[in-house]
CSV table of C-alpha atoms in Angstrom, one decimal:
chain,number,residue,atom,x,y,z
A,1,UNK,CA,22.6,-80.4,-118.7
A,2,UNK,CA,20.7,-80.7,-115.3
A,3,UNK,CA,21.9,-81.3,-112.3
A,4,UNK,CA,20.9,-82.6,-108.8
A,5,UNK,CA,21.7,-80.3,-105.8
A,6,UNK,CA,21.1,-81.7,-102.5
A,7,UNK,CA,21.5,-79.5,-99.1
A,8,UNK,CA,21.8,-81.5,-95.6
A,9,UNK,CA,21.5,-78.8,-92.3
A,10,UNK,CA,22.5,-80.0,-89.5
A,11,UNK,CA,25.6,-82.0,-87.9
A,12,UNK,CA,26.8,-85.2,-89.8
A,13,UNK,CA,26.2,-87.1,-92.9
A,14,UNK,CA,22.9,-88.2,-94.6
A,15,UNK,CA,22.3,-90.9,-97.2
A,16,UNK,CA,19.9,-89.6,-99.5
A,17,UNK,CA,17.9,-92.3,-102.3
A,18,UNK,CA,16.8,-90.2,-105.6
A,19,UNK,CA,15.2,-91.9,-108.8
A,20,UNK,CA,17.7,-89.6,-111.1
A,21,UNK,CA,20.6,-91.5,-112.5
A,22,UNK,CA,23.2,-89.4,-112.0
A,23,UNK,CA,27.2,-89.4,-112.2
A,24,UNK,CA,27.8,-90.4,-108.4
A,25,UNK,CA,31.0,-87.9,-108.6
A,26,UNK,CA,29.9,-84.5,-106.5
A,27,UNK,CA,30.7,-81.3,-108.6
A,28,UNK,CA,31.6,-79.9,-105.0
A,29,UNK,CA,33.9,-82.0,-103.8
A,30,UNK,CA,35.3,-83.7,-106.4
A,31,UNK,CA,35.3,-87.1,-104.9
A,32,UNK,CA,32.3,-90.3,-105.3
A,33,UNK,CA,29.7,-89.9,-102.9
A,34,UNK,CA,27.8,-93.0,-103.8
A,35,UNK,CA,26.5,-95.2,-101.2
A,36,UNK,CA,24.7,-98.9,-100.8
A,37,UNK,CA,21.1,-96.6,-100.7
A,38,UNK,CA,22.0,-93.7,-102.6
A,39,UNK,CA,24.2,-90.9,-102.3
A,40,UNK,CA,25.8,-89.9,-98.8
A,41,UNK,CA,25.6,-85.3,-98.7
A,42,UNK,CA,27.3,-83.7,-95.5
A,43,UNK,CA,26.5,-80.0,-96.5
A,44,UNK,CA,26.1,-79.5,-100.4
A,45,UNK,CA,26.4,-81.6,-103.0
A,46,UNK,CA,25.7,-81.1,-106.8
A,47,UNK,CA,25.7,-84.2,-109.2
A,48,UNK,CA,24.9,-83.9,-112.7
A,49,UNK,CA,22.0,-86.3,-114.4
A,50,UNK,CA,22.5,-88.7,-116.9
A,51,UNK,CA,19.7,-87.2,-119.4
């Protein structure tokens, strides 16, 4: 397995584009953080690839 961590500092929520495929459900949260442009991270989110 891989996975796909991404780490946003600051205040808010960022929309992040990545050329993984990966399951859009966050291991951290539990919920879909997929979004028109990619995937939306508020502090830490881990999403495991497809390959």
């Amino acid at each position: 397995m891989s996975y796909v961590v991404l780490l946003k500092f600051g205040p808010g929520t960022a929309t992040v584009g990545i050329d993984e495929t990966v399951d859009t459900t966050d291991l951290v949260s539990r919920e879909s953080r997929v979004a028109e442009d990619g995937l939306t991270v508020e502090d830490v989110s881990i999403f495991e690839t497809a390959s």
